[in-house]
Amino acid sequence: MVPSNVGGIDSVQWPFLFSVDFDLGLDPAFNFSLRQTRSFQVTQEAGFLIMSISHYALNSSENRYAPLELDIIDRQSSRRFMNAAIPVQTLGYLGLASVLPTPMLVMPNAGLDLTLSSMINTGVTYTGQMRHQFTFFGYRVRIDNAENVLSTIFG
């Protein structure tokens, strides 16, 4: 991804990323009550066009296969991405980010709420520290309206 100028000052784009960390603590139990919510806000006057998502288990590769799912909701529009929670095992790992089939536009000053929860309701306990990081890659875009950005990206 490289910066691009596709017109006037309101149409400038530049690569950007947001990272969100979840620390489930020491020896977490996977059951219906395992749930953490984090968020990030797209600040200032530029929107954020999400192109890909990457997942990284910070402490061990065993954490990568934990029975967890990620729910992504745009706070401004109440839009739920993918219409369901996403199993973390299906997200790209380390440098191999999952490229979205269609970019997702988050408007300026809007926020995304991310909820990490257990996929299973039984009491399974993991031994050790469990931490996960999700990184959203894309472009910050200065826009007058969403139609201009989408027509720029899709041609």
PDB file of N, CA and C in Angstrom, residues 9 13 16 21 38 47 49 55 59 74-75 83 91-92 104 118 124 135 137 139:
ATOM      1  N   ILE A   9      -7.337  18.104  -2.419  1.00  0.00           N
ATOM      2  CA  ILE A   9      -6.884  17.862  -1.055  1.00  0.00           C
ATOM      3  C   ILE A   9      -7.863  16.982  -0.277  1.00  0.00           C
ATOM      4  N   GLN A  13      -5.236   9.945   0.073  1.00  0.00           N
ATOM      5  CA  GLN A  13      -5.288   8.696   0.837  1.00  0.00           C
ATOM      6  C   GLN A  13      -3.893   8.369   1.349  1.00  0.00           C
ATOM      7  N   PHE A  16      -2.695   3.199   6.690  1.00  0.00           N
ATOM      8  CA  PHE A  16      -2.861   3.363   8.126  1.00  0.00           C
ATOM      9  C   PHE A  16      -3.249   2.025   8.726  1.00  0.00           C
ATOM     10  N   ASP A  21      -5.676  -4.826  21.446  1.00  0.00           N
ATOM     11  CA  ASP A  21      -5.168  -5.934  22.258  1.00  0.00           C
ATOM     12  C   ASP A  21      -6.227  -6.424  23.240  1.00  0.00           C
ATOM     13  N   ARG A  38     -13.309  -4.212  23.364  1.00  0.00           N
ATOM     14  CA  ARG A  38     -12.346  -3.127  23.153  1.00  0.00           C
ATOM     15  C   ARG A  38     -12.866  -2.308  21.970  1.00  0.00           C
ATOM     16  N   GLY A  47     -11.735   9.437   7.154  1.00  0.00           N
ATOM     17  CA  GLY A  47     -12.325   8.128   7.390  1.00  0.00           C
ATOM     18  C   GLY A  47     -11.266   7.044   7.315  1.00  0.00           C
ATOM     19  N   LEU A  49     -10.690   3.181   5.561  1.00  0.00           N
ATOM     20  CA  LEU A  49     -11.153   2.144   4.660  1.00  0.00           C
ATOM     21  C   LEU A  49     -10.397   0.861   5.022  1.00  0.00           C
ATOM     22  N   HIS A  55      -4.521 -11.321  12.771  1.00  0.00           N
ATOM     23  CA  HIS A  55      -4.637 -11.799  14.148  1.00  0.00           C
ATOM     24  C   HIS A  55      -3.277 -12.302  14.599  1.00  0.00           C
ATOM     25  N   ASN A  59       1.481 -14.678  22.944  1.00  0.00           N
ATOM     26  CA  ASN A  59       2.350 -15.497  23.782  1.00  0.00           C
ATOM     27  C   ASN A  59       2.730 -16.847  23.214  1.00  0.00           C
ATOM     28  N   ASP A  74     -19.827  -1.369  14.015  1.00  0.00           N
ATOM     29  CA  ASP A  74     -19.604   0.059  13.796  1.00  0.00           C
ATOM     30  C   ASP A  74     -20.559   0.809  14.733  1.00  0.00           C
ATOM     31  N   ARG A  75     -19.999   1.560  15.666  1.00  0.00           N
ATOM     32  CA  ARG A  75     -20.801   2.253  16.671  1.00  0.00           C
ATOM     33  C   ARG A  75     -21.727   3.306  16.059  1.00  0.00           C
ATOM     34  N   ASN A  83     -22.038  -9.920   9.477  1.00  0.00           N
ATOM     35  CA  ASN A  83     -23.347 -10.352   9.985  1.00  0.00           C
ATOM     36  C   ASN A  83     -23.273 -11.419  11.056  1.00  0.00           C
ATOM     37  N   LEU A  91      -9.031 -15.816  10.713  1.00  0.00           N
ATOM     38  CA  LEU A  91      -8.383 -14.557  10.360  1.00  0.00           C
ATOM     39  C   LEU A  91      -6.922 -14.793  10.034  1.00  0.00           C
ATOM     40  N   GLY A  92      -6.381 -14.001   9.133  1.00  0.00           N
ATOM     41  CA  GLY A  92      -4.978 -14.112   8.759  1.00  0.00           C
ATOM     42  C   GLY A  92      -4.081 -13.977   9.963  1.00  0.00           C
ATOM     43  N   MET A 104     -14.236  -2.114   3.863  1.00  0.00           N
ATOM     44  CA  MET A 104     -15.258  -1.604   4.771  1.00  0.00           C
ATOM     45  C   MET A 104     -14.911  -0.177   5.141  1.00  0.00           C
ATOM     46  N   SER A 118     -16.060 -16.410  23.896  1.00  0.00           N
ATOM     47  CA  SER A 118     -15.879 -17.847  23.736  1.00  0.00           C
ATOM     48  C   SER A 118     -16.902 -18.407  22.753  1.00  0.00           C
ATOM     49  N   VAL A 124     -13.983 -25.136  29.796  1.00  0.00           N
ATOM     50  CA  VAL A 124     -12.648 -25.607  29.450  1.00  0.00           C
ATOM     51  C   VAL A 124     -11.660 -24.539  29.891  1.00  0.00           C
ATOM     52  N   THR A 135      -5.187  -6.520  14.147  1.00  0.00           N
ATOM     53  CA  THR A 135      -4.740  -5.321  13.455  1.00  0.00           C
ATOM     54  C   THR A 135      -5.571  -5.135  12.195  1.00  0.00           C
ATOM     55  N   PHE A 137      -5.789  -3.161   8.747  1.00  0.00           N
ATOM     56  CA  PHE A 137      -4.971  -2.438   7.781  1.00  0.00           C
ATOM     57  C   PHE A 137      -5.875  -1.785   6.746  1.00  0.00           C
ATOM     58  N   TYR A 139      -6.615   2.265   4.516  1.00  0.00           N
ATOM     59  CA  TYR A 139      -6.256   3.628   4.119  1.00  0.00           C
ATOM     60  C   TYR A 139      -7.074   4.624   4.918  1.00  0.00           C
TER      61      TYR A 139
END
